[in-house]
GROMACS .gro file of C-alpha atoms in nm:
model
  413
    1UNK     CA    1   0.000   0.000   0.000
    2UNK     CA    2   0.125   0.349  -0.082
    3UNK     CA    3   0.239   0.558   0.212
    4UNK     CA    4  -0.010   0.836   0.112
    5UNK     CA    5  -0.303   0.596   0.151
    6UNK     CA    6  -0.173   0.475   0.489
    7UNK     CA    7  -0.142   0.832   0.615
    8UNK     CA    8  -0.490   0.917   0.478
    9UNK     CA    9  -0.635   0.617   0.659
   10UNK     CA   10  -0.468   0.714   0.987
   11UNK     CA   11  -0.599   1.071   0.947
   12UNK     CA   12  -0.954   0.945   0.889
   13UNK     CA   13  -0.932   0.724   1.202
   14UNK     CA   14  -0.813   1.018   1.409
   15UNK     CA   15  -1.094   1.235   1.273
   16UNK     CA   16  -1.355   0.972   1.356
   17UNK     CA   17  -1.220   0.944   1.709
   18UNK     CA   18  -1.239   1.319   1.756
   19UNK     CA   19  -1.600   1.316   1.632
   20UNK     CA   20  -1.701   1.048   1.883
   21UNK     CA   21  -1.561   1.245   2.175
   22UNK     CA   22  -1.715   1.580   2.090
   23UNK     CA   23  -2.009   1.523   2.325
   24UNK     CA   24  -1.780   1.501   2.623
   25UNK     CA   25  -1.631   1.843   2.544
   26UNK     CA   26  -1.967   2.019   2.500
   27UNK     CA   27  -1.923   2.230   2.811
   28UNK     CA   28  -1.604   2.377   2.671
   29UNK     CA   29  -1.760   2.489   2.346
   30UNK     CA   30  -1.885   2.844   2.311
   31UNK     CA   31  -2.143   2.957   2.061
   32UNK     CA   32  -1.889   3.142   1.851
   33UNK     CA   33  -1.663   3.084   1.556
   34UNK     CA   34  -1.413   2.839   1.694
   35UNK     CA   35  -1.267   2.754   1.356
   36UNK     CA   36  -0.901   2.841   1.312
   37UNK     CA   37  -0.671   2.695   1.051
   38UNK     CA   38  -0.958   2.484   0.912
   39UNK     CA   39  -1.057   2.338   1.247
   40UNK     CA   40  -1.415   2.266   1.356
   41UNK     CA   41  -1.690   2.522   1.397
   42UNK     CA   42  -1.915   2.395   1.677
   43UNK     CA   43  -2.238   2.545   1.809
   44UNK     CA   44  -2.398   2.426   2.133
   45UNK     CA   45  -2.773   2.409   2.064
   46UNK     CA   46  -2.864   2.256   2.400
   47UNK     CA   47  -2.688   2.540   2.580
   48UNK     CA   48  -2.892   2.786   2.376
   49UNK     CA   49  -3.243   2.643   2.424
   50UNK     CA   50  -3.228   2.332   2.644
   51UNK     CA   51  -3.293   1.965   2.570
   52UNK     CA   52  -3.671   1.985   2.516
   53UNK     CA   53  -3.649   2.263   2.258
   54UNK     CA   54  -3.352   2.101   2.085
   55UNK     CA   55  -3.561   1.788   2.031
   56UNK     CA   56  -3.818   1.991   1.829
   57UNK     CA   57  -3.566   2.107   1.568
   58UNK     CA   58  -3.633   1.976   1.215
   59UNK     CA   59  -3.402   2.193   1.006
   60UNK     CA   60  -3.075   2.381   1.052
   61UNK     CA   61  -2.960   2.672   0.838
   62UNK     CA   62  -2.616   2.827   0.829
   63UNK     CA   63  -2.449   3.135   0.692
   64UNK     CA   64  -2.093   3.121   0.562
   65UNK     CA   65  -1.841   3.395   0.485
   66UNK     CA   66  -1.562   3.356   0.229
   67UNK     CA   67  -1.216   3.502   0.201
   68UNK     CA   68  -1.319   3.632  -0.141
   69UNK     CA   69  -1.558   3.538  -0.418
   70UNK     CA   70  -1.266   3.502  -0.658
   71UNK     CA   71  -1.108   3.250  -0.425
   72UNK     CA   72  -1.438   3.064  -0.397
   73UNK     CA   73  -1.477   3.051  -0.774
   74UNK     CA   74  -1.122   2.926  -0.816
   75UNK     CA   75  -1.115   2.667  -0.538
   76UNK     CA   76  -1.470   2.601  -0.423
   77UNK     CA   77  -1.543   2.519  -0.059
   78UNK     CA   78  -1.711   2.253   0.147
   79UNK     CA   79  -1.701   1.991   0.418
   80UNK     CA   80  -1.932   1.807   0.661
   81UNK     CA   81  -2.253   1.962   0.804
   82UNK     CA   82  -2.309   1.776   1.133
   83UNK     CA   83  -2.593   1.749   1.385
   84UNK     CA   84  -2.464   1.566   1.690
   85UNK     CA   85  -2.638   1.431   2.001
   86UNK     CA   86  -2.634   1.128   2.228
   87UNK     CA   87  -2.851   0.919   1.999
   88UNK     CA   88  -2.746   0.998   1.643
   89UNK     CA   89  -2.371   0.931   1.649
   90UNK     CA   90  -2.245   1.243   1.466
   91UNK     CA   91  -2.500   1.257   1.182
   92UNK     CA   92  -2.311   1.400   0.886
   93UNK     CA   93  -2.422   1.542   0.551
   94UNK     CA   94  -2.161   1.683   0.315
   95UNK     CA   95  -2.201   2.032   0.169
   96UNK     CA   96  -2.018   2.221  -0.103
   97UNK     CA   97  -2.024   2.474  -0.383
   98UNK     CA   98  -2.238   2.439  -0.693
   99UNK     CA   99  -2.089   2.163  -0.907
  100UNK     CA  100  -1.925   1.985  -0.615
  101UNK     CA  101  -2.195   1.714  -0.632
  102UNK     CA  102  -2.271   1.716  -0.260
  103UNK     CA  103  -2.612   1.654  -0.097
  104UNK     CA  104  -2.623   2.016   0.024
  105UNK     CA  105  -2.532   2.301  -0.212
  106UNK     CA  106  -2.494   2.644  -0.058
  107UNK     CA  107  -2.637   2.950  -0.234
  108UNK     CA  108  -2.387   3.231  -0.285
  109UNK     CA  109  -2.448   3.605  -0.256
  110UNK     CA  110  -2.149   3.748  -0.443
  111UNK     CA  111  -2.214   4.106  -0.332
  112UNK     CA  112  -2.152   4.019   0.033
  113UNK     CA  113  -1.912   3.722  -0.018
  114UNK     CA  114  -2.151   3.507   0.186
  115UNK     CA  115  -2.367   3.202   0.130
  116UNK     CA  116  -2.655   3.024   0.304
  117UNK     CA  117  -2.752   2.658   0.318
  118UNK     CA  118  -3.000   2.433   0.495
  119UNK     CA  119  -2.997   2.079   0.630
  120UNK     CA  120  -3.343   1.925   0.664
  121UNK     CA  121  -3.319   1.668   0.941
  122UNK     CA  122  -3.421   1.310   0.886
  123UNK     CA  123  -3.500   1.091   1.187
  124UNK     CA  124  -3.136   0.987   1.201
  125UNK     CA  125  -3.021   1.352   1.198
  126UNK     CA  126  -3.240   1.486   1.479
  127UNK     CA  127  -3.124   1.568   1.830
  128UNK     CA  128  -3.227   1.268   2.039
  129UNK     CA  129  -3.113   1.086   2.351
  130UNK     CA  130  -2.962   0.739   2.340
  131UNK     CA  131  -3.183   0.436   2.401
  132UNK     CA  132  -3.467   0.647   2.532
  133UNK     CA  133  -3.252   0.835   2.782
  134UNK     CA  134  -3.251   1.212   2.829
  135UNK     CA  135  -3.062   1.431   2.585
  136UNK     CA  136  -2.734   1.539   2.745
  137UNK     CA  137  -2.591   1.737   2.452
  138UNK     CA  138  -2.697   1.875   2.113
  139UNK     CA  139  -2.453   2.041   1.878
  140UNK     CA  140  -2.418   2.160   1.521
  141UNK     CA  141  -2.069   2.134   1.376
  142UNK     CA  142  -1.890   2.213   1.051
  143UNK     CA  143  -1.549   2.127   0.916
  144UNK     CA  144  -1.362   2.274   0.623
  145UNK     CA  145  -1.235   2.006   0.389
  146UNK     CA  146  -1.147   2.243   0.104
  147UNK     CA  147  -1.156   2.616   0.033
  148UNK     CA  148  -1.159   2.895   0.291
  149UNK     CA  149  -1.469   3.003   0.482
  150UNK     CA  150  -1.600   3.082   0.828
  151UNK     CA  151  -1.939   2.993   0.976
  152UNK     CA  152  -2.104   3.313   1.094
  153UNK     CA  153  -2.444   3.195   1.205
  154UNK     CA  154  -2.652   2.885   1.275
  155UNK     CA  155  -3.032   2.904   1.293
  156UNK     CA  156  -3.255   2.612   1.395
  157UNK     CA  157  -3.624   2.577   1.305
  158UNK     CA  158  -3.912   2.351   1.410
  159UNK     CA  159  -4.162   2.168   1.189
  160UNK     CA  160  -4.385   2.477   1.167
  161UNK     CA  161  -4.094   2.683   1.034
  162UNK     CA  162  -4.063   2.883   1.355
  163UNK     CA  163  -3.720   2.987   1.477
  164UNK     CA  164  -3.607   2.776   1.776
  165UNK     CA  165  -3.268   2.936   1.822
  166UNK     CA  166  -3.004   3.137   1.640
  167UNK     CA  167  -2.650   3.116   1.770
  168UNK     CA  168  -2.349   3.326   1.671
  169UNK     CA  169  -2.019   3.429   1.818
  170UNK     CA  170  -2.122   3.786   1.892
  171UNK     CA  171  -2.491   3.725   1.956
  172UNK     CA  172  -2.604   3.899   1.636
  173UNK     CA  173  -2.843   3.704   1.411
  174UNK     CA  174  -2.665   3.726   1.078
  175UNK     CA  175  -2.884   3.463   0.913
  176UNK     CA  176  -3.192   3.582   0.731
  177UNK     CA  177  -3.457   3.325   0.650
  178UNK     CA  178  -3.538   3.286   0.278
  179UNK     CA  179  -3.807   3.516   0.150
  180UNK     CA  180  -4.149   3.351   0.138
  181UNK     CA  181  -4.284   3.360  -0.214
  182UNK     CA  182  -4.642   3.378  -0.332
  183UNK     CA  183  -4.903   3.622  -0.458
  184UNK     CA  184  -5.263   3.726  -0.406
  185UNK     CA  185  -5.531   3.734  -0.675
  186UNK     CA  186  -5.864   3.908  -0.614
  187UNK     CA  187  -6.139   3.663  -0.711
  188UNK     CA  188  -6.421   3.846  -0.533
  189UNK     CA  189  -6.601   3.934  -0.859
  190UNK     CA  190  -6.663   3.563  -0.920
  191UNK     CA  191  -6.970   3.470  -0.718
  192UNK     CA  192  -6.952   3.103  -0.809
  193UNK     CA  193  -6.626   2.913  -0.762
  194UNK     CA  194  -6.621   2.541  -0.843
  195UNK     CA  195  -6.309   2.340  -0.760
  196UNK     CA  196  -6.218   2.074  -1.015
  197UNK     CA  197  -6.134   1.725  -0.891
  198UNK     CA  198  -5.770   1.652  -0.980
  199UNK     CA  199  -5.612   1.310  -1.024
  200UNK     CA  200  -5.259   1.432  -0.947
  201UNK     CA  201  -5.029   1.733  -0.910
  202UNK     CA  202  -4.840   1.702  -1.238
  203UNK     CA  203  -4.467   1.757  -1.273
  204UNK     CA  204  -4.250   2.035  -1.404
  205UNK     CA  205  -4.079   1.962  -1.735
  206UNK     CA  206  -3.859   2.135  -1.989
  207UNK     CA  207  -4.006   2.181  -2.334
  208UNK     CA  208  -3.863   2.389  -2.619
  209UNK     CA  209  -3.600   2.516  -2.377
  210UNK     CA  210  -3.847   2.650  -2.118
  211UNK     CA  211  -3.983   2.511  -1.792
  212UNK     CA  212  -4.358   2.449  -1.759
  213UNK     CA  213  -4.619   2.228  -1.595
  214UNK     CA  214  -4.907   2.077  -1.794
  215UNK     CA  215  -5.267   2.072  -1.673
  216UNK     CA  216  -5.420   1.929  -1.991
  217UNK     CA  217  -5.213   1.813  -2.287
  218UNK     CA  218  -5.433   1.654  -2.557
  219UNK     CA  219  -5.144   1.513  -2.757
  220UNK     CA  220  -4.958   1.329  -2.480
  221UNK     CA  221  -5.093   1.008  -2.330
  222UNK     CA  222  -4.947   1.060  -1.982
  223UNK     CA  223  -5.148   1.101  -1.663
  224UNK     CA  224  -4.901   1.356  -1.524
  225UNK     CA  225  -4.980   1.576  -1.827
  226UNK     CA  226  -5.360   1.547  -1.783
  227UNK     CA  227  -5.467   1.626  -1.429
  228UNK     CA  228  -5.845   1.579  -1.448
  229UNK     CA  229  -6.063   1.292  -1.567
  230UNK     CA  230  -6.366   1.513  -1.636
  231UNK     CA  231  -6.316   1.842  -1.818
  232UNK     CA  232  -6.687   1.922  -1.854
  233UNK     CA  233  -6.664   2.140  -1.541
  234UNK     CA  234  -6.476   2.397  -1.751
  235UNK     CA  235  -6.772   2.454  -1.984
  236UNK     CA  236  -6.928   2.797  -1.936
  237UNK     CA  237  -6.641   2.935  -1.727
  238UNK     CA  238  -6.578   3.309  -1.717
  239UNK     CA  239  -6.228   3.239  -1.587
  240UNK     CA  240  -6.014   2.962  -1.437
  241UNK     CA  241  -5.773   2.999  -1.142
  242UNK     CA  242  -5.481   2.764  -1.086
  243UNK     CA  243  -5.283   2.739  -0.761
  244UNK     CA  244  -4.928   2.600  -0.790
  245UNK     CA  245  -4.661   2.523  -0.529
  246UNK     CA  246  -4.318   2.622  -0.665
  247UNK     CA  247  -3.990   2.527  -0.498
  248UNK     CA  248  -3.612   2.528  -0.553
  249UNK     CA  249  -3.631   2.886  -0.681
  250UNK     CA  250  -3.290   3.052  -0.698
  251UNK     CA  251  -3.348   3.324  -0.959
  252UNK     CA  252  -3.669   3.518  -1.026
  253UNK     CA  253  -3.869   3.428  -1.337
  254UNK     CA  254  -4.212   3.495  -1.488
  255UNK     CA  255  -4.489   3.237  -1.527
  256UNK     CA  256  -4.830   3.259  -1.694
  257UNK     CA  257  -5.113   3.032  -1.817
  258UNK     CA  258  -5.126   2.914  -2.178
  259UNK     CA  259  -5.468   2.804  -2.305
  260UNK     CA  260  -5.659   2.703  -2.614
  261UNK     CA  261  -6.019   2.584  -2.615
  262UNK     CA  262  -5.947   2.342  -2.900
  263UNK     CA  263  -6.195   2.503  -3.139
  264UNK     CA  264  -6.097   2.629  -3.485
  265UNK     CA  265  -6.049   3.007  -3.477
  266UNK     CA  266  -6.113   2.991  -3.103
  267UNK     CA  267  -5.914   3.102  -2.800
  268UNK     CA  268  -5.535   3.080  -2.819
  269UNK     CA  269  -5.340   3.239  -2.534
  270UNK     CA  270  -4.973   3.159  -2.596
  271UNK     CA  271  -4.810   3.472  -2.453
  272UNK     CA  272  -4.891   3.660  -2.134
  273UNK     CA  273  -5.165   3.924  -2.169
  274UNK     CA  274  -5.441   4.089  -1.970
  275UNK     CA  275  -5.642   3.769  -2.018
  276UNK     CA  276  -5.365   3.546  -1.878
  277UNK     CA  277  -5.133   3.780  -1.682
  278UNK     CA  278  -4.778   3.685  -1.589
  279UNK     CA  279  -4.679   3.635  -1.226
  280UNK     CA  280  -4.324   3.699  -1.101
  281UNK     CA  281  -4.191   3.400  -0.909
  282UNK     CA  282  -3.909   3.524  -0.684
  283UNK     CA  283  -3.893   3.263  -0.405
  284UNK     CA  284  -4.032   2.928  -0.297
  285UNK     CA  285  -4.403   2.958  -0.227
  286UNK     CA  286  -4.761   2.916  -0.347
  287UNK     CA  287  -4.869   3.113  -0.653
  288UNK     CA  288  -5.212   3.164  -0.812
  289UNK     CA  289  -5.262   3.217  -1.187
  290UNK     CA  290  -5.578   3.321  -1.368
  291UNK     CA  291  -5.695   3.290  -1.728
  292UNK     CA  292  -5.999   3.496  -1.830
  293UNK     CA  293  -6.238   3.448  -2.121
  294UNK     CA  294  -6.423   3.716  -2.322
  295UNK     CA  295  -6.749   3.520  -2.287
  296UNK     CA  296  -6.868   3.196  -2.131
  297UNK     CA  297  -6.619   2.928  -2.233
  298UNK     CA  298  -6.706   2.700  -2.521
  299UNK     CA  299  -6.458   2.421  -2.578
  300UNK     CA  300  -6.366   2.096  -2.744
  301UNK     CA  301  -6.253   1.897  -2.440
  302UNK     CA  302  -6.064   1.649  -2.656
  303UNK     CA  303  -5.839   1.913  -2.809
  304UNK     CA  304  -5.821   2.170  -2.528
  305UNK     CA  305  -5.469   2.258  -2.403
  306UNK     CA  306  -5.384   2.419  -2.068
  307UNK     CA  307  -5.051   2.469  -1.889
  308UNK     CA  308  -4.853   2.710  -1.674
  309UNK     CA  309  -4.561   2.825  -1.885
  310UNK     CA  310  -4.249   3.015  -1.773
  311UNK     CA  311  -3.962   3.212  -1.921
  312UNK     CA  312  -3.721   3.004  -1.710
  313UNK     CA  313  -3.463   2.826  -1.923
  314UNK     CA  314  -3.455   2.446  -1.911
  315UNK     CA  315  -3.289   2.161  -2.095
  316UNK     CA  316  -3.526   1.938  -2.292
  317UNK     CA  317  -3.519   1.579  -2.173
  318UNK     CA  318  -3.394   1.675  -1.826
  319UNK     CA  319  -3.601   1.736  -1.514
  320UNK     CA  320  -3.572   2.106  -1.425
  321UNK     CA  321  -3.428   2.208  -1.088
  322UNK     CA  322  -3.736   2.420  -1.016
  323UNK     CA  323  -4.027   2.199  -0.910
  324UNK     CA  324  -4.395   2.280  -0.959
  325UNK     CA  325  -4.705   2.102  -0.827
  326UNK     CA  326  -5.062   2.194  -0.917
  327UNK     CA  327  -5.260   2.211  -0.592
  328UNK     CA  328  -5.596   2.349  -0.706
  329UNK     CA  329  -5.791   2.435  -1.022
  330UNK     CA  330  -6.109   2.643  -0.977
  331UNK     CA  331  -6.374   2.729  -1.236
  332UNK     CA  332  -6.493   3.088  -1.187
  333UNK     CA  333  -6.829   3.240  -1.281
  334UNK     CA  334  -6.942   3.598  -1.225
  335UNK     CA  335  -7.300   3.483  -1.173
  336UNK     CA  336  -7.409   3.202  -0.944
  337UNK     CA  337  -7.743   3.155  -1.125
  338UNK     CA  338  -7.834   2.817  -1.266
  339UNK     CA  339  -7.984   2.791  -1.618
  340UNK     CA  340  -8.361   2.827  -1.647
  341UNK     CA  341  -8.545   2.505  -1.746
  342UNK     CA  342  -8.811   2.592  -2.007
  343UNK     CA  343  -9.030   2.302  -1.894
  344UNK     CA  344  -9.073   2.468  -1.554
  345UNK     CA  345  -9.170   2.809  -1.685
  346UNK     CA  346  -9.491   2.961  -1.544
  347UNK     CA  347  -9.767   3.094  -1.770
  348UNK     CA  348  -9.788   3.474  -1.747
  349UNK     CA  349 -10.161   3.457  -1.658
  350UNK     CA  350 -10.078   3.254  -1.344
  351UNK     CA  351  -9.802   3.486  -1.223
  352UNK     CA  352  -9.877   3.676  -0.907
  353UNK     CA  353  -9.640   3.959  -0.998
  354UNK     CA  354  -9.579   3.995  -1.369
  355UNK     CA  355  -9.412   4.334  -1.321
  356UNK     CA  356  -9.146   4.181  -1.094
  357UNK     CA  357  -9.068   3.906  -1.342
  358UNK     CA  358  -9.012   4.171  -1.609
  359UNK     CA  359  -8.783   4.366  -1.380
  360UNK     CA  360  -8.547   4.070  -1.340
  361UNK     CA  361  -8.493   3.923  -1.688
  362UNK     CA  362  -8.260   3.623  -1.722
  363UNK     CA  363  -7.924   3.720  -1.868
  364UNK     CA  364  -7.860   3.492  -2.165
  365UNK     CA  365  -7.485   3.527  -2.116
  366UNK     CA  366  -7.506   3.425  -1.750
  367UNK     CA  367  -7.711   3.120  -1.844
  368UNK     CA  368  -7.408   2.987  -2.028
  369UNK     CA  369  -7.178   3.017  -1.731
  370UNK     CA  370  -7.301   2.711  -1.549
  371UNK     CA  371  -7.111   2.386  -1.538
  372UNK     CA  372  -7.288   2.085  -1.687
  373UNK     CA  373  -7.154   1.883  -1.397
  374UNK     CA  374  -7.340   2.092  -1.135
  375UNK     CA  375  -7.658   2.215  -1.307
  376UNK     CA  376  -7.860   1.907  -1.207
  377UNK     CA  377  -7.803   1.987  -0.839
  378UNK     CA  378  -7.941   2.341  -0.856
  379UNK     CA  379  -8.299   2.267  -0.755
  380UNK     CA  380  -8.192   2.141  -0.414
  381UNK     CA  381  -7.903   2.379  -0.353
  382UNK     CA  382  -8.021   2.700  -0.192
  383UNK     CA  383  -7.670   2.844  -0.190
  384UNK     CA  384  -7.672   2.848  -0.573
  385UNK     CA  385  -7.992   3.059  -0.595
  386UNK     CA  386  -7.938   3.407  -0.736
  387UNK     CA  387  -8.121   3.672  -0.528
  388UNK     CA  388  -8.270   3.810  -0.852
  389UNK     CA  389  -8.444   3.478  -0.925
  390UNK     CA  390  -8.549   3.397  -0.568
  391UNK     CA  391  -8.881   3.582  -0.588
  392UNK     CA  392  -8.972   3.409  -0.913
  393UNK     CA  393  -8.895   3.072  -0.757
  394UNK     CA  394  -9.120   3.147  -0.457
  395UNK     CA  395  -9.395   3.263  -0.694
  396UNK     CA  396  -9.370   2.935  -0.884
  397UNK     CA  397  -9.406   2.741  -0.560
  398UNK     CA  398  -9.716   2.946  -0.472
  399UNK     CA  399  -9.877   2.874  -0.808
  400UNK     CA  400  -9.806   2.502  -0.770
  401UNK     CA  401  -9.968   2.494  -0.425
  402UNK     CA  402 -10.275   2.682  -0.552
  403UNK     CA  403 -10.315   2.432  -0.835
  404UNK     CA  404 -10.296   2.142  -0.591
  405UNK     CA  405 -10.570   2.304  -0.381
  406UNK     CA  406 -10.802   2.328  -0.686
  407UNK     CA  407 -10.750   1.959  -0.768
  408UNK     CA  408 -10.828   1.860  -0.408
  409UNK     CA  409 -11.149   2.068  -0.411
  410UNK     CA  410 -11.268   1.896  -0.731
  411UNK     CA  411 -11.205   1.553  -0.579
  412UNK     CA  412 -11.409   1.636  -0.271
  413UNK     CA  413 -11.700   1.726  -0.491
   0.00000   0.00000   0.00000
């Protein structure tokens, strides 16, 4: 065996031994940057919040500082990201610069020569006692295996995303949590909102060099490209809203719905417009998109196409780094009225208030806005009754009862 391999093996054994004994030296560790000449950076979490709080931690984030960005670009940086306690035996996950092919990649801010990274704790990474015993120590540690950096801040969070503790050498919280992404869309003008039953969440793909997620793709026989089994709920829509979870966002990009109703010379929204406005995606979060129609939607369900497209570059044939999942699709109508059934119409001579019926004519456009899937339920659904048609409905009931009374009188004779 070569002498270099023997020395490397001895070094690894010595490192492992030092890792196993770190719990015993917990009392000597301060919550500051202890790293000198590429030695360990160790943070005492138990000292900061106690054993009970330490046990609730599900993720740990860290902020690094670099000698210079030029040095980082030339040499990279990385090492082990450790969560250590009695019961997890120095749980280690390697981290490094982009391209280092490590489980954790830190995100660099060149302007400040800093970077942030996060370790999401699995059961084997969490701060636990040994064999059911109480937790006697809980630490986060880092080592520098290559490059030059310091660890400025460690922040620990619970399952709800709440900060459990933030420990630094000088007591200043240098770590800033990632910005929460998302947007708000005012849907208050749509009185009727019908959620479509989805058979999945889809998956983000790269197509023609751009990232997108399909909702309905008529030319691809793939369930992840067609997220509903029944598209009839779209018929008559004034608009459609789509809610999407988007993650792994590193750079801001724009996203917008693309839509065609599948009818010759029909609707074709292929670029963002007032009818299908673009939304800026600047961080991980939940985003809502809307596509509006000039009149109640007519469609050929077989040939209809619907997706959320982006201007984010992607490589065809490769899964994009940014992930998208469709969480909700809602059909929107400005009127909540159900269509009038001609077989139930009341003769004008039997109406108790013909003037009122003239004052509230049925809007022929609104009558198209009702989903075929829900129209049959209207008679028994009081919440779907438009106030403008309520009086007419009560009048119809009165006429029906009067007719029944006449029939009963004739029978008694």
